[in-house]
PDB file of C-alpha atoms in Angstrom:
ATOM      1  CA  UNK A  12     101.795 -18.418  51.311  1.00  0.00           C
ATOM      2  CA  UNK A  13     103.830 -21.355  51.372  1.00  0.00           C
ATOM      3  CA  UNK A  14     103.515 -24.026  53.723  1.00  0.00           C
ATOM      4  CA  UNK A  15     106.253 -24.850  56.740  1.00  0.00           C
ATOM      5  CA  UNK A  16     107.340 -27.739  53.940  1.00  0.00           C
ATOM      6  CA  UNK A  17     107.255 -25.939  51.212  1.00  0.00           C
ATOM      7  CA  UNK A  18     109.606 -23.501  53.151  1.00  0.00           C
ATOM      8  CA  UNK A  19     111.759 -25.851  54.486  1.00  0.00           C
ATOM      9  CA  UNK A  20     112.017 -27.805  51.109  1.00  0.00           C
ATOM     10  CA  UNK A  21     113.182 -24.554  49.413  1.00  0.00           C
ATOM     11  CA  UNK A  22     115.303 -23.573  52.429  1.00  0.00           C
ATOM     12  CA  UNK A  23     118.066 -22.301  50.109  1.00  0.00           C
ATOM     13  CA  UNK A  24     116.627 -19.155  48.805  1.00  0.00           C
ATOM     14  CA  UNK A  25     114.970 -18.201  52.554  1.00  0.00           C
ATOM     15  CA  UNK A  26     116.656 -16.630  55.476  1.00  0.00           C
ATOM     16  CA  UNK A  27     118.637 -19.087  57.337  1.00  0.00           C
ATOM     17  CA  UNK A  28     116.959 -21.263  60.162  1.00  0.00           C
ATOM     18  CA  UNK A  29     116.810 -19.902  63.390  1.00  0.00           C
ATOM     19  CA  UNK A  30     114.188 -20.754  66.380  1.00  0.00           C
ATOM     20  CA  UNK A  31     112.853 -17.315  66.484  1.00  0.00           C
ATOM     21  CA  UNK A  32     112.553 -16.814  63.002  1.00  0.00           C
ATOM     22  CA  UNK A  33     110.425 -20.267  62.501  1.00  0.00           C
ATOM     23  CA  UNK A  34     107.732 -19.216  65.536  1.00  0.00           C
ATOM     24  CA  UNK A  35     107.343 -16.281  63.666  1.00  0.00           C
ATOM     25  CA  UNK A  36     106.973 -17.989  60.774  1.00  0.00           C
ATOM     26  CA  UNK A  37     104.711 -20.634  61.979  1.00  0.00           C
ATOM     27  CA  UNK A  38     102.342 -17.781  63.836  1.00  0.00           C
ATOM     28  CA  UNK A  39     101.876 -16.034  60.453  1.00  0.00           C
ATOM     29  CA  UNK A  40     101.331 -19.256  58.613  1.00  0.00           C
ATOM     30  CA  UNK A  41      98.445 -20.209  61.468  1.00  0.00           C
ATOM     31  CA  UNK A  42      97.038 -16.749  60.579  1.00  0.00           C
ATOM     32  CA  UNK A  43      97.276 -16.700  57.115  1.00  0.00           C
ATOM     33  CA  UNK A  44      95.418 -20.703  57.498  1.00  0.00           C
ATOM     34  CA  UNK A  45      92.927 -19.168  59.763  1.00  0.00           C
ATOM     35  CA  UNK A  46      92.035 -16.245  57.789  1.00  0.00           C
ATOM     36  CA  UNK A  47      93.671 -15.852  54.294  1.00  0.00           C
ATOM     37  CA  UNK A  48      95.270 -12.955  52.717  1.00  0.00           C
ATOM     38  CA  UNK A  49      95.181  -9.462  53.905  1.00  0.00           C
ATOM     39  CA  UNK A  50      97.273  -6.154  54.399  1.00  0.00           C
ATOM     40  CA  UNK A  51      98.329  -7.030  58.025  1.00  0.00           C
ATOM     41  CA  UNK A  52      99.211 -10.279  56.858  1.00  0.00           C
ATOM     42  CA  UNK A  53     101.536  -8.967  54.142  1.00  0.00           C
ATOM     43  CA  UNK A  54     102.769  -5.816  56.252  1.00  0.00           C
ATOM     44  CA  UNK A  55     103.931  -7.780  59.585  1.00  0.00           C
ATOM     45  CA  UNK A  56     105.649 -10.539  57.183  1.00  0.00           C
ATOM     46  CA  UNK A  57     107.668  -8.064  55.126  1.00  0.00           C
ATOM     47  CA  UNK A  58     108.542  -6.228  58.346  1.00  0.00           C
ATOM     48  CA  UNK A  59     109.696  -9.263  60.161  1.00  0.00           C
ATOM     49  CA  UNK A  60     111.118 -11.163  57.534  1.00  0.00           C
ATOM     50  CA  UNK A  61     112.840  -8.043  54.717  1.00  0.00           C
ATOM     51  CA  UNK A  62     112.405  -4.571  56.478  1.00  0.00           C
ATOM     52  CA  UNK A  63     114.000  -5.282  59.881  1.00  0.00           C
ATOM     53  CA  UNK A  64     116.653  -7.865  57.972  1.00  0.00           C
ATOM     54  CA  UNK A  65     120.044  -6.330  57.439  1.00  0.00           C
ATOM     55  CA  UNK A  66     120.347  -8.325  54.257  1.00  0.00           C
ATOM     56  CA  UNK A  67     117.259 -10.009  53.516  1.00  0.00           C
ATOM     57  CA  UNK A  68     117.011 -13.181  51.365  1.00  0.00           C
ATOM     58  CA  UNK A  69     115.295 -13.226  47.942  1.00  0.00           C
ATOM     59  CA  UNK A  70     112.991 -16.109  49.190  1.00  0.00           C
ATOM     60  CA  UNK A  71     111.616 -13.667  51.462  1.00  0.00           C
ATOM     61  CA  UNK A  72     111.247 -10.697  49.327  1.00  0.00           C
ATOM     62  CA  UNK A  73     109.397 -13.000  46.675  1.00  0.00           C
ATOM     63  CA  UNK A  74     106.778 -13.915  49.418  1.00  0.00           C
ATOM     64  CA  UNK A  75     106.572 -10.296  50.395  1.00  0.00           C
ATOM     65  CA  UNK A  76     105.763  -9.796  46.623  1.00  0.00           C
ATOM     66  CA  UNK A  77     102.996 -12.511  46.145  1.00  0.00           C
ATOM     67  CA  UNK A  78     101.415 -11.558  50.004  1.00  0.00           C
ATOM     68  CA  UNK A  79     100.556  -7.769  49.055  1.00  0.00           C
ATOM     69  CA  UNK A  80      99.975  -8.898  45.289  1.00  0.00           C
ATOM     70  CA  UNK A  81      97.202 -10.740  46.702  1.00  0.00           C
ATOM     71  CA  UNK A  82      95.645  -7.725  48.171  1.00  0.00           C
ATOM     72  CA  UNK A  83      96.220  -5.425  45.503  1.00  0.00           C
ATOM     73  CA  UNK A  84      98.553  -3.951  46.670  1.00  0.00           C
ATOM     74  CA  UNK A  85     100.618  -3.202  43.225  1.00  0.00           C
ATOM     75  CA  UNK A  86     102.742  -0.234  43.935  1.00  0.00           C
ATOM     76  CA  UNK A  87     104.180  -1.571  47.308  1.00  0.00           C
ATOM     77  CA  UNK A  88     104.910  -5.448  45.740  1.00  0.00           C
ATOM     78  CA  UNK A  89     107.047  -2.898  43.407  1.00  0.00           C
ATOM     79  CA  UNK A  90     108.645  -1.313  46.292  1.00  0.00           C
ATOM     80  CA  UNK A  91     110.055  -5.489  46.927  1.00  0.00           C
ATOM     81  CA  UNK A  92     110.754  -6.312  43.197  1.00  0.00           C
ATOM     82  CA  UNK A  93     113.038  -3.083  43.325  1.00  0.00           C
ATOM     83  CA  UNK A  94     115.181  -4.229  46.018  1.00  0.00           C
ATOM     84  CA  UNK A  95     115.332  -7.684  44.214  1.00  0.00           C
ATOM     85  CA  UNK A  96     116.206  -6.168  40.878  1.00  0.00           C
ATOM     86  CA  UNK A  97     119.527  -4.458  43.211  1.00  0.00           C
ATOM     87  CA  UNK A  98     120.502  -7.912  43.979  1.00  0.00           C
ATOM     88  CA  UNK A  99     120.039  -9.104  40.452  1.00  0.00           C
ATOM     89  CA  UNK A 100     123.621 -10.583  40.327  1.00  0.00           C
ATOM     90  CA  UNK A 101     123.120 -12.288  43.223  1.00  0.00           C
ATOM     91  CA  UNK A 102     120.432 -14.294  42.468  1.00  0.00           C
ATOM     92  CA  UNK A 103     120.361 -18.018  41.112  1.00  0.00           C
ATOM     93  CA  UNK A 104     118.673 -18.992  37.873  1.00  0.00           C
ATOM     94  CA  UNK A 105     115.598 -19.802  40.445  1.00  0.00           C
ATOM     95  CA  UNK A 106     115.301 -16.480  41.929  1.00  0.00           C
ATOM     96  CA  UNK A 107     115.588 -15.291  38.781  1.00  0.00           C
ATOM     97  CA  UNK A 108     113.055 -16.951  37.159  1.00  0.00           C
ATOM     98  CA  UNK A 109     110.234 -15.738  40.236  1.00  0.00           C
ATOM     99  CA  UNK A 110     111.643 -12.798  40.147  1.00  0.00           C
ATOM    100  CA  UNK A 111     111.099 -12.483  36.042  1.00  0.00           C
ATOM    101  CA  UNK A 112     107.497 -13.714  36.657  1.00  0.00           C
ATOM    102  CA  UNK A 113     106.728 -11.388  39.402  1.00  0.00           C
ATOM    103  CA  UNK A 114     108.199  -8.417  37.827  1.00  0.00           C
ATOM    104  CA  UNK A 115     106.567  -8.985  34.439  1.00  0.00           C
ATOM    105  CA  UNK A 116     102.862  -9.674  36.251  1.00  0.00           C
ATOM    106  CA  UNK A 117     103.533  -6.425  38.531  1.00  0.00           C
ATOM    107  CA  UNK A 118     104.153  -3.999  35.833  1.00  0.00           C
ATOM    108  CA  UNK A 119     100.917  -5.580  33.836  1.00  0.00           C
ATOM    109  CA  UNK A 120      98.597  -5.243  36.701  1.00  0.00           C
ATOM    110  CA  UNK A 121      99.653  -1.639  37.322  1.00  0.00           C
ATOM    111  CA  UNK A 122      99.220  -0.817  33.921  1.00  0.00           C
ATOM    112  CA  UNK A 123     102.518  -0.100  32.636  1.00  0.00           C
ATOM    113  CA  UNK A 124     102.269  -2.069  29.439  1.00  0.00           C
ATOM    114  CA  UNK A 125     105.532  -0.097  27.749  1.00  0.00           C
ATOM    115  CA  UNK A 126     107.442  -0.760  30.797  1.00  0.00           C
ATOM    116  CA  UNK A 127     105.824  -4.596  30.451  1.00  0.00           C
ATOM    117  CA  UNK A 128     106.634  -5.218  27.031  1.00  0.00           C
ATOM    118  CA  UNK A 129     110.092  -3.695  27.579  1.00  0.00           C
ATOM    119  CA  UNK A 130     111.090  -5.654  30.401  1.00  0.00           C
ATOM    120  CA  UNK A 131     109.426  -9.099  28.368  1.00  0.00           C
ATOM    121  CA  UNK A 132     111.687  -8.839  25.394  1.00  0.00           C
ATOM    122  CA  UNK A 133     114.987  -8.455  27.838  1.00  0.00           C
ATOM    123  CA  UNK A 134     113.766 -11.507  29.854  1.00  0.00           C
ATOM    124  CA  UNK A 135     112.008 -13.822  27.615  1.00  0.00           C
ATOM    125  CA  UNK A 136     114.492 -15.896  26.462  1.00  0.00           C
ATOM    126  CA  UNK A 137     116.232 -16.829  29.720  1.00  0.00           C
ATOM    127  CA  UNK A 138     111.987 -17.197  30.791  1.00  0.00           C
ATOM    128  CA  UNK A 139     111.207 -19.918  28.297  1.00  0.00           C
ATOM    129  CA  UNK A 140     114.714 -21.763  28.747  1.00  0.00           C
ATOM    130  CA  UNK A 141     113.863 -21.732  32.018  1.00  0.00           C
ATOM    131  CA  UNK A 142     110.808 -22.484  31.952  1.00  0.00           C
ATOM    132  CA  UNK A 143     111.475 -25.701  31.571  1.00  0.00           C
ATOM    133  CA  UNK A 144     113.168 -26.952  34.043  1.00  0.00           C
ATOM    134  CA  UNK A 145     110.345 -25.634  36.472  1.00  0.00           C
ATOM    135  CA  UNK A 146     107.199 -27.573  37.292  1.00  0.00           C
ATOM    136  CA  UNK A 147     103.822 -26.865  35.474  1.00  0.00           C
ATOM    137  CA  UNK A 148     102.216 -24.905  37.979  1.00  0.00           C
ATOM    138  CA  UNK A 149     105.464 -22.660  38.208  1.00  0.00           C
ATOM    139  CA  UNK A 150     105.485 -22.914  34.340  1.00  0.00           C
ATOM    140  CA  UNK A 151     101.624 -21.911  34.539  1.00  0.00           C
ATOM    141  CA  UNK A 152     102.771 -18.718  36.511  1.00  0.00           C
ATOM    142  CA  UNK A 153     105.126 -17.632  33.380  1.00  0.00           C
ATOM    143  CA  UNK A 154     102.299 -17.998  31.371  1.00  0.00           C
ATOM    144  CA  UNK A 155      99.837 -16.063  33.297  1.00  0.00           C
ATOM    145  CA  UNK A 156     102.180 -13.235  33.591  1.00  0.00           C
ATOM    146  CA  UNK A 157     103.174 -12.641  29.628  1.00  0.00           C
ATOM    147  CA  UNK A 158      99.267 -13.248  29.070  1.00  0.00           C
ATOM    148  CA  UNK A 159      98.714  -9.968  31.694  1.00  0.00           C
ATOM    149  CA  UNK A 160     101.098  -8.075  29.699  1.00  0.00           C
ATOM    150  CA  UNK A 161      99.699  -8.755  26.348  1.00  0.00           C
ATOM    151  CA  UNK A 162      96.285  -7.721  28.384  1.00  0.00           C
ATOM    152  CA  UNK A 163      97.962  -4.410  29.444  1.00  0.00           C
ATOM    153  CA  UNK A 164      98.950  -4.155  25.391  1.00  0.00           C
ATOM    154  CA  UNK A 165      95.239  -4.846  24.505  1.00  0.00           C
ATOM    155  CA  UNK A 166      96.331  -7.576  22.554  1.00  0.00           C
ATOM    156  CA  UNK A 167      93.207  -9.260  24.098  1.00  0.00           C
ATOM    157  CA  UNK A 168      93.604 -12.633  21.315  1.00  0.00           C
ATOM    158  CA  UNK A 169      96.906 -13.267  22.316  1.00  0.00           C
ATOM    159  CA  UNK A 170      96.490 -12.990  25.464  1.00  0.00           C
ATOM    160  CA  UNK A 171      93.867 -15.726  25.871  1.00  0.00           C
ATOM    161  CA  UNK A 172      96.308 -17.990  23.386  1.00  0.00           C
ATOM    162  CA  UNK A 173      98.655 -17.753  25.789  1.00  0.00           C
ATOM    163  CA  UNK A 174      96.309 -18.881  28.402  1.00  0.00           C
ATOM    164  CA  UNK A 175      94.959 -21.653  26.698  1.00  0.00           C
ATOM    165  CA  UNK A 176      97.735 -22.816  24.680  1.00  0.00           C
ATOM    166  CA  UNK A 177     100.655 -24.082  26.234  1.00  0.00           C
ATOM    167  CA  UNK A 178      99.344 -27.351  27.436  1.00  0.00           C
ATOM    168  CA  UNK A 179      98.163 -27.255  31.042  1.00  0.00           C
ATOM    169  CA  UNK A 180      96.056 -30.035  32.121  1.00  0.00           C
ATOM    170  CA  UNK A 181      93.847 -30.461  35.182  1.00  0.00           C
ATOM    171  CA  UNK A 182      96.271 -31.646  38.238  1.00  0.00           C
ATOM    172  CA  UNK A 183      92.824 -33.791  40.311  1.00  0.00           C
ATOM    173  CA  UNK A 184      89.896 -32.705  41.297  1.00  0.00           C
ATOM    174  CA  UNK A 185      90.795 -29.396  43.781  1.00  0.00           C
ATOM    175  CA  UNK A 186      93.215 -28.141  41.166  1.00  0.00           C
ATOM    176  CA  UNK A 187      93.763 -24.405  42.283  1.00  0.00           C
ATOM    177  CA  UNK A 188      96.313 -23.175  39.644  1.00  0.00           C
ATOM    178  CA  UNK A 189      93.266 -24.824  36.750  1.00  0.00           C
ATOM    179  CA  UNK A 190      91.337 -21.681  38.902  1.00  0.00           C
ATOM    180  CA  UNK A 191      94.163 -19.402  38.516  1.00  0.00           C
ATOM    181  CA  UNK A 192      94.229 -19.744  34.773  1.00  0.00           C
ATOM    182  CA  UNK A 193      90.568 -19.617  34.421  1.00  0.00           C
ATOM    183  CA  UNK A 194      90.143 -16.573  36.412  1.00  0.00           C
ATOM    184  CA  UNK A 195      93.092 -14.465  34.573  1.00  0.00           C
ATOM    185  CA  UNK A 196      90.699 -15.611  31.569  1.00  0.00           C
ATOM    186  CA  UNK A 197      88.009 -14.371  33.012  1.00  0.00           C
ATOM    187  CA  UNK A 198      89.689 -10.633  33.790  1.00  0.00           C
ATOM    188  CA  UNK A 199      91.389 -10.509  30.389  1.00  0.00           C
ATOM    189  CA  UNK A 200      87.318 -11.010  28.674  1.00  0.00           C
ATOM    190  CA  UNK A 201      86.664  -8.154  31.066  1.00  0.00           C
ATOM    191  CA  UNK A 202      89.502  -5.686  30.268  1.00  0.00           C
ATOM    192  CA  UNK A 203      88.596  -6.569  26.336  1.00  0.00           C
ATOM    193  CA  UNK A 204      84.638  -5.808  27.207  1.00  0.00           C
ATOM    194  CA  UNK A 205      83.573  -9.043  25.258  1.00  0.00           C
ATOM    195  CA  UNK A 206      80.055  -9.630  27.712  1.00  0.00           C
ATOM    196  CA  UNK A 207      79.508 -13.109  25.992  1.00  0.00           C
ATOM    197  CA  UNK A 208      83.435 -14.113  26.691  1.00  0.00           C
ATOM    198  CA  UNK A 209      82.372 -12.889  30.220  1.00  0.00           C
ATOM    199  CA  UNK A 210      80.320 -14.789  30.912  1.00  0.00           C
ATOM    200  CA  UNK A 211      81.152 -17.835  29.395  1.00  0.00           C
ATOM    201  CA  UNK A 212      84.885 -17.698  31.180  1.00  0.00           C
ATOM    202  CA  UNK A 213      82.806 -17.225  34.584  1.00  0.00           C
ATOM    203  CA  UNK A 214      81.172 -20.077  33.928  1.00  0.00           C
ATOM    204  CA  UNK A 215      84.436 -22.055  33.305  1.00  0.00           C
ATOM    205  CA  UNK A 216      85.456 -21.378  36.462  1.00  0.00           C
ATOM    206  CA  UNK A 217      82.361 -21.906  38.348  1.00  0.00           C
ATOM    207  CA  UNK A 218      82.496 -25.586  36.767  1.00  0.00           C
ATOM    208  CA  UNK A 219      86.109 -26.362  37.498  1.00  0.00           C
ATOM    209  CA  UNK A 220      85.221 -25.130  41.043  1.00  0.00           C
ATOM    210  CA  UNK A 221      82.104 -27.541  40.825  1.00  0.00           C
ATOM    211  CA  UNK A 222      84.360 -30.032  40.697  1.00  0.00           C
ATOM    212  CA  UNK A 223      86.216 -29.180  44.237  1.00  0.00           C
ATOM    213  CA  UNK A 224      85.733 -31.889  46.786  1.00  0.00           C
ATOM    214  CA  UNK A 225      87.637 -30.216  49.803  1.00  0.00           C
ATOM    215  CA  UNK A 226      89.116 -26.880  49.600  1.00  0.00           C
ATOM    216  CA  UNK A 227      92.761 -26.192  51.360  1.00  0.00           C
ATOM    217  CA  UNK A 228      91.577 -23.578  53.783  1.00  0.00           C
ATOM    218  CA  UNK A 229      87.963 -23.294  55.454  1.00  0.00           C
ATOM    219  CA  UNK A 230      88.333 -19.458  53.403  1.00  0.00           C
ATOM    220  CA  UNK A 231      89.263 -21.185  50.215  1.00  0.00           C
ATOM    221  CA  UNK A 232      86.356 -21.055  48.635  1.00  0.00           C
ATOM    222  CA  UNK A 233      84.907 -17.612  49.437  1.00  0.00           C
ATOM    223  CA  UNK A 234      87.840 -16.229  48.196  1.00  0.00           C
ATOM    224  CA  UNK A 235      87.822 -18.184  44.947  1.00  0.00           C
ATOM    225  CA  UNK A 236      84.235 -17.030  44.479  1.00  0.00           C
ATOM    226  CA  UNK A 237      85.139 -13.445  44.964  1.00  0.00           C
ATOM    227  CA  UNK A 238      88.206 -13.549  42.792  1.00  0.00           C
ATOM    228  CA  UNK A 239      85.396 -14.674  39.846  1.00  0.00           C
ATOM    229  CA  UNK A 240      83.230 -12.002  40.453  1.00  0.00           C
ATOM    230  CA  UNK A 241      86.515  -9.730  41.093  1.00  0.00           C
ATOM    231  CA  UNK A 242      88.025 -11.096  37.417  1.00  0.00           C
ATOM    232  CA  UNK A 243      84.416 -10.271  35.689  1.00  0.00           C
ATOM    233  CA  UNK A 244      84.664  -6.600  36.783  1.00  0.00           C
ATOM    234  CA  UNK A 245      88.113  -5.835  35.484  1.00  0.00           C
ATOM    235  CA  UNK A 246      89.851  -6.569  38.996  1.00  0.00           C
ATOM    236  CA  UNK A 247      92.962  -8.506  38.867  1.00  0.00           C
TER     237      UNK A 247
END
């Protein structure tokens, strides 16, 4: 979930700035800080902020999107990428990008690797062009997604090339998109059934997390731990 800064830096793409709309946003924020991600999280956001919005901002249907994405939720983070992809016109080359990323992820994770592969070869050359102009993490997201739709494809090979070949490097010590990568590595040796690619990925991860001196949120690392063992079981 992004940060008050982040959200305020990005203000653009968000619903404009009112006082009532900010305490809500600050009280979910302090929740999500508190606790991390979860259904009520993701339910009272997308009511507040898209559901009870006449015409809700794309900002806030992408964050909709990523909040029940992080609890699984696949089929209603489709339910938001379908009212984005209504306001396709609308959005800038920035909303269109997330919204490309997103999509393409969403359709992987569900399973829908026709559906994937279809929507990759209508989007993937605005995606790269993109691409960069974006920073790496955001560029790291792109990345991430086409390698879940090659997963979906069981084109297990390419999907790890994509992973590990497009140049990311280690952003410090508590790099969390590093963890990211490593554990979409880790679910892609599980989906291909490869034990010794198993395990070695897991223990990729458990180094780079080795290597944490402070963790974000006093949940942080839980989660990450659970999203290994999560990633080595086939979960996404």
């Amino acid at each position: 979930m992004l940060s008050l800064q982040e959200r305020e830096h990005r203000k653009s793409t968000f619903a404009k700035k009112t006082a009532e709309n900010m305490n809500k946003y600050t009280e979910l924020y302090n929740k999500f800080s508190q606790s991390g991600y979860s259904k009520a999280l993701a339910e009272d956001y997308a009511d507040y902020f898209v559901l009870d919005v006449k015409k809700p901002a794309a900002g806030d249907i992408l964050q909709a999107v990523r909040l029940y994405d992080k609890v699984r939720d696949y089929k209603t983070a489709a339910y938001f990428l379908s009212k984005l992809e209504e306001m396709a016109k609308k959005l800038n080359n920035e909303e269109k990008f997330l919204y490309c990323v997103e999509s393409l992820a969403n359709k992987s994770k569900i399973g829908n690797w026709r559906d994937a592969e279809d929507f990759r070869t209508e989007n993937i050359n605005f995606m790269q062009i993109y691409s960069e102009k974006v920073d790496i993490k955001l560029k790291a997201d792109m990345y991430m997604a086409l390698a879940y739709a090659d997963c979906a494809a069981k084109h297990y090979n390419s999907a790890v090339r994509l992973l590990t070949g497009f140049g990311y490097k280690p952003q410090g010590k508590n790099d969390v998109k590093l963890l990211e990568i490593l554990i979409a590595g880790i679910y892609i040796c599980a989906k291909s059934g490869d034990e010794a690619n198993i395990e070695n990925a897991v223990n990729s991860a458990c180094a780079a997390m080795a290597l944490f001196k402070k963790y974000e949120f006093p949940w942080s690392e839980e989660y990450y731990k659970s999203k290994i063992m999560d990633a080595s079981q086939g979960l996404a």
